[in-house]
Amino acid sequence: MSDITAATTAEAAGDRLDKNWMIDKGLQALMFICGFSAIIFVLGIFIFVFKEGAEFVAHKMDFAEFFFSPKWRPTSLSNPTYGILALIAGTAAITALSMAICLPFSLGAAVFIGEFAKGKTREYLKILIELLAAIPSVVWGFIGLAIMNPFIIKTFDVPIGLNVLNSSLILALMAAPIVTSLAEDALKAVPDAYREAAEALGATRWQMIYKVIIPAAKNGLLSAALLGVGRAFGETMAVLMASGHSINMPTSMFDSVRALTATIAAELGETPVGSDHYQALFAIGIFLFIITFVINLAADLIVRGVRKG
Amino acid sequence: MSATTHESAKDLAIQAIGFNLWYGTFQALYDVNLDIKGGIITSLIGPSGCGKSTFLRSVNRINERLGYVRTNGSITLFGKNILDEDVELSQLRKHVGMVFQRPNPLPISIRDNILYGYRIHNPNANKSEEEGIMEAALRKVLLWDKVKDKLNKKASVGLSLEEMQKLCIARLLPTNPTLLLMDEPCSALDPKGTAAVEELIWELRGEFSILIVTHNMAQARRASDECIFMLMGKVMEHTKTEDLFVNPAKKETADYIEGRYG
């Protein structure tokens, strides 16, 4: 009797080293590496950007000039200045206008898809919107250059069509799919019991959406909007191509401007590694990094607030 | 089939004639004929899937939000066929309140919950009027003293299930409904809560006609005047509650109330 028990135990122990066990453990390790590498890469980028920009920020940068001077003249031989105010203003103008265009449309689309569209219509719309998100940004930039530019010149009778309006329209279209699908998720997360209760009390569809669904989903909608802002803020190529890329404090939506991101993209390849100009571009990178981080963190915290409440 | 057939349609809270209902291709109700009296509590019993909730949800047409529901026949409330084309759902639901299985207060303040239906139907009511109506509704369900200090707090937090269900009943009252539909209103509650809500329903008897779906036969027995037994989408028996439980006319009814299936 005890012999048999001993044998079975040994067999069971031996089992642990068979092929399935190895595959299981092997795949576990692989998954761990994949998951962990994401953290490593983010940290790596973070450290690299900070390292390249740190010297400039710590020793050479004049904070007042950097943030409050609109004079970005890094290539001046006699007196280079590194003021990014015009670039901030450009990015802010483009982001703000693009969101003003994008948010009403996206939220409207989300409400339509989530609350009104049924069956096939709803499925097709969702696929189409996701398709919109798959268009590469350089294609959007191309549309800005080749289609929107002459269109804006003709329609508004302005000398140049590569301006705040152009890049905002492009960015609005680019951010719309993200905002729409996140907002739709937020609406979908509202329990159906609320809809039923409101309808049973005699609410029309619109009364229900306006008074019950949107307030219940408001944190999710807010976070969708914030991520849209993050998307617009961080976009580079399309903005570079559609904004005119000229350093300018914008006074109207027909002014050409330059964005923070586009500046880095356009100039980094042509600066000597380690020069002041190179480091100043990395300082801009750090600034961008911090802002997008704050936006994403805010969006995340807002959503978490939903789960808790 | 029922004891009430000779009454005129006007006195009947609900009169269903030849009512059939399909979910897509599945027929859930077969030729339902019912005369449900006004001013009393009628309970609907039967095993799961027998169509009792489906019938209840047809009376305020909340079923239709599913989008794949077809019906024929008629359901008449106090003389008016609610399936007529000229019936406005919002108006219908003003007159027919519904209480759901799980308490579902809206994620807004207690005050706004109680006044939600009222404001839909009286968009221009003034504040003091609203306050009085809200207080009356909350007093009626014995919730006023509990919640009078937190009327601006969210209704979905800080209330027990029993209190939430009472709130869900209270919010029906400001629109002066004539008929209340209740879909297993106590099934999410503990015994104490069940007793309290049942007592409340009994309090509302007479002022409203009440149709209540229940899984709980003891509840049907103690808390209703008349009782309808349904099976497989058909009405089997409709009579006074005590008769149904003491002297069921059909074998299926007897089997069900003795617990042979269900």
Coordinates of C-alpha atoms in Angstrom, one line a residue, chain A residues 47-274:
Chain A
I47 CA 15.6 59.0 -18.8
F48 CA 17.0 59.7 -22.3
V49 CA 14.9 62.8 -22.9
F50 CA 15.7 64.1 -19.4
K51 CA 19.4 63.4 -19.7
E52 CA 19.8 65.1 -23.1
G53 CA 17.9 68.2 -21.9
A54 CA 19.1 68.3 -18.3
E55 CA 22.3 70.2 -18.8
F56 CA 20.5 73.0 -20.7
V57 CA 17.7 73.2 -18.2
A58 CA 20.0 73.2 -15.2
H59 CA 22.8 75.6 -16.4
K60 CA 22.1 77.4 -19.6
M61 CA 18.4 78.0 -19.6
D62 CA 16.9 81.3 -18.7
F63 CA 13.4 80.3 -17.5
A64 CA 11.9 83.7 -18.1
E65 CA 13.3 83.8 -21.6
F66 CA 12.3 80.2 -22.3
F67 CA 8.7 80.5 -21.4
F68 CA 8.0 84.2 -21.9
S69 CA 9.9 85.2 -24.9
P70 CA 8.4 84.7 -28.4
K71 CA 11.9 84.8 -30.0
W72 CA 13.0 81.3 -31.0
R73 CA 16.3 82.0 -32.8
P74 CA 18.5 79.0 -32.0
T75 CA 20.5 79.4 -35.2
S76 CA 21.5 83.0 -34.8
L77 CA 25.3 83.2 -34.8
S78 CA 25.7 86.3 -32.7
N79 CA 22.9 86.0 -30.2
P80 CA 20.9 82.8 -30.2
T81 CA 17.7 83.1 -28.1
Y82 CA 15.5 80.2 -27.0
G83 CA 12.0 81.6 -26.3
I84 CA 9.2 79.2 -26.9
L85 CA 6.2 81.4 -26.1
A86 CA 5.3 81.6 -29.7
L87 CA 5.5 77.9 -30.1
I88 CA 3.3 77.4 -26.9
A89 CA 0.9 79.9 -28.3
G90 CA 0.8 78.1 -31.6
T91 CA 0.2 74.7 -30.0
A92 CA -2.4 76.1 -27.7
A93 CA -4.2 77.9 -30.5
I94 CA -4.3 74.8 -32.6
T95 CA -5.3 72.5 -29.8
A96 CA -8.0 74.8 -28.5
L97 CA -9.6 75.4 -31.9
S98 CA -9.3 71.8 -32.9
M99 CA -11.1 70.7 -29.7
A100 CA -13.7 73.4 -30.1
I101 CA -14.5 71.8 -33.5
C102 CA -13.9 68.2 -32.5
L103 CA -15.7 67.9 -29.1
P104 CA -19.2 68.8 -30.1
F105 CA -19.1 66.6 -33.2
S106 CA -17.5 63.6 -31.4
L107 CA -19.8 63.8 -28.4
G108 CA -22.8 64.1 -30.7
A109 CA -21.6 61.1 -32.7
A110 CA -21.0 59.1 -29.5
V111 CA -24.6 59.9 -28.3
F112 CA -26.0 58.9 -31.7
I113 CA -24.0 55.7 -31.9
G114 CA -24.6 54.8 -28.2
E115 CA -28.2 55.8 -27.8
F116 CA -30.0 56.1 -31.1
A117 CA -28.3 53.9 -33.8
K118 CA -29.5 50.3 -33.8
G119 CA -28.1 47.1 -35.2
K120 CA -26.3 47.3 -38.5
T121 CA -26.1 51.1 -38.6
R122 CA -24.4 51.1 -35.3
E123 CA -21.9 48.5 -36.3
Y124 CA -21.0 50.1 -39.6
L125 CA -20.6 53.5 -37.9
K126 CA -18.2 52.1 -35.3
I127 CA -16.1 50.4 -38.0
L128 CA -16.0 53.6 -40.1
I129 CA -14.9 55.7 -37.1
E130 CA -12.2 53.2 -36.2
L131 CA -11.0 53.3 -39.8
L132 CA -10.7 57.0 -39.5
A133 CA -8.3 56.4 -36.6
A134 CA -6.1 54.2 -38.7
I135 CA -5.2 56.9 -41.3
P136 CA -1.5 57.8 -40.9
S137 CA -0.8 61.4 -39.7
V138 CA 1.3 62.1 -42.8
V139 CA -1.7 61.4 -44.9
W140 CA -3.7 63.9 -42.9
G141 CA -0.9 66.4 -43.3
F142 CA -1.0 65.8 -47.0
I143 CA -4.7 66.5 -47.0
G144 CA -4.0 69.7 -45.2
L145 CA -1.5 70.8 -47.7
A146 CA -3.1 69.7 -50.9
I147 CA -6.8 70.0 -50.3
M148 CA -7.5 72.3 -47.3
N149 CA -4.9 74.9 -48.2
P150 CA -6.4 75.9 -51.6
F151 CA -9.8 75.5 -50.1
I152 CA -9.2 77.9 -47.3
I153 CA -7.4 80.4 -49.6
K154 CA -10.4 80.4 -51.9
T155 CA -13.2 80.3 -49.3
F156 CA -11.9 83.0 -46.9
D157 CA -9.9 85.0 -49.4
V158 CA -6.7 84.9 -47.3
P159 CA -3.1 84.9 -48.7
I160 CA -2.1 81.6 -47.1
G161 CA -4.2 78.5 -46.2
L162 CA -1.6 76.8 -44.0
N163 CA -2.6 78.2 -40.7
V164 CA -4.3 77.7 -37.4
L165 CA -7.6 76.9 -39.0
N166 CA -6.2 74.4 -41.4
S167 CA -4.3 72.4 -38.8
S168 CA -7.2 72.6 -36.3
L169 CA -9.5 71.1 -38.8
I170 CA -7.1 68.3 -39.6
L171 CA -6.4 67.7 -35.9
A172 CA -10.2 67.8 -35.1
L173 CA -10.7 65.0 -37.7
M174 CA -7.7 63.1 -36.2
A175 CA -8.9 63.3 -32.6
A176 CA -12.5 62.7 -33.4
P177 CA -12.4 58.9 -33.6
I178 CA -10.6 58.5 -30.3
V179 CA -12.9 60.9 -28.5
T180 CA -16.0 59.3 -30.1
S181 CA -15.1 55.8 -29.3
L182 CA -14.1 56.6 -25.7
A183 CA -17.2 58.7 -25.2
E184 CA -19.3 55.9 -26.5
D185 CA -17.7 53.5 -24.1
A186 CA -18.5 55.9 -21.3
L187 CA -22.2 56.0 -22.4
K188 CA -22.3 52.3 -22.7
A189 CA -21.1 51.9 -19.2
V190 CA -24.2 53.6 -17.9
P191 CA -26.4 50.9 -16.5
D192 CA -29.5 50.1 -18.6
A193 CA -31.6 50.2 -15.5
Y194 CA -31.3 54.0 -15.5
R195 CA -32.6 54.2 -19.1
E196 CA -35.5 51.9 -18.2
A197 CA -36.3 53.8 -15.1
A198 CA -36.3 57.1 -17.0
E199 CA -38.4 55.8 -19.8
A200 CA -40.9 54.2 -17.5
L201 CA -41.3 57.6 -15.9
G202 CA -42.3 59.0 -19.3
A203 CA -39.1 60.6 -20.3
T204 CA -38.5 61.0 -24.0
R205 CA -35.2 59.8 -25.5
W206 CA -33.7 63.2 -25.4
Q207 CA -34.9 64.0 -21.8
M208 CA -33.4 60.8 -20.7
I209 CA -30.0 61.4 -22.4
Y210 CA -29.8 65.0 -21.2
K211 CA -30.9 64.6 -17.6
V212 CA -29.8 61.0 -16.8
I213 CA -27.3 59.4 -19.2
I214 CA -24.9 62.3 -19.7
P215 CA -24.7 63.3 -16.0
A216 CA -24.1 59.6 -15.2
A217 CA -21.4 59.3 -17.8
K218 CA -19.9 62.7 -17.3
N219 CA -16.5 61.6 -15.8
G220 CA -16.0 59.2 -18.7
L221 CA -17.0 61.9 -21.2
L222 CA -14.6 64.3 -19.6
S223 CA -11.8 61.9 -19.7
A224 CA -12.5 61.1 -23.4
A225 CA -12.3 64.9 -24.1
L226 CA -9.0 65.1 -22.2
L227 CA -7.5 62.3 -24.1
G228 CA -8.6 64.1 -27.3
V229 CA -6.8 67.2 -26.0
G230 CA -3.7 65.0 -25.4
R231 CA -3.9 63.6 -28.9
A232 CA -4.2 67.1 -30.5
F233 CA -1.4 68.4 -28.3
G234 CA 1.0 65.7 -29.1
E235 CA 0.4 65.4 -32.9
T236 CA 3.4 66.4 -34.9
M237 CA 3.5 65.5 -38.6
A238 CA 0.1 66.7 -39.7
V239 CA 0.6 69.9 -37.7
L240 CA 4.0 70.5 -39.2
M241 CA 2.5 70.2 -42.7
A242 CA -0.7 72.1 -42.2
S243 CA 0.2 74.9 -39.8
G244 CA 2.5 76.9 -42.0
H245 CA 5.4 76.3 -39.6
S246 CA 6.3 79.9 -39.1
I247 CA 7.1 81.4 -35.7
N248 CA 4.3 83.8 -34.9
M249 CA 2.1 84.9 -32.0
P250 CA -1.3 84.1 -33.6
T251 CA -3.9 86.8 -33.6
S252 CA -6.4 85.2 -35.8
M253 CA -7.2 81.7 -37.0
F254 CA -5.7 82.6 -40.4
D255 CA -2.2 83.2 -39.0
S256 CA 0.4 80.7 -39.7
V257 CA 1.9 79.3 -36.5
R258 CA 4.5 76.7 -35.4
A259 CA 3.8 74.0 -32.8
L260 CA 6.2 72.7 -30.1
T261 CA 6.1 69.2 -31.6
A262 CA 6.7 70.3 -35.1
T263 CA 9.7 72.4 -34.1
I264 CA 11.4 69.3 -32.6
A265 CA 10.6 67.2 -35.6
A266 CA 11.8 69.8 -38.1
E267 CA 15.0 70.9 -36.3
L268 CA 16.4 68.0 -34.4
G269 CA 17.9 66.3 -37.4
E270 CA 19.9 69.4 -38.3
T271 CA 21.5 70.3 -35.1
P272 CA 24.8 69.0 -33.9
V273 CA 24.4 66.5 -31.1
G274 CA 25.0 68.0 -27.7

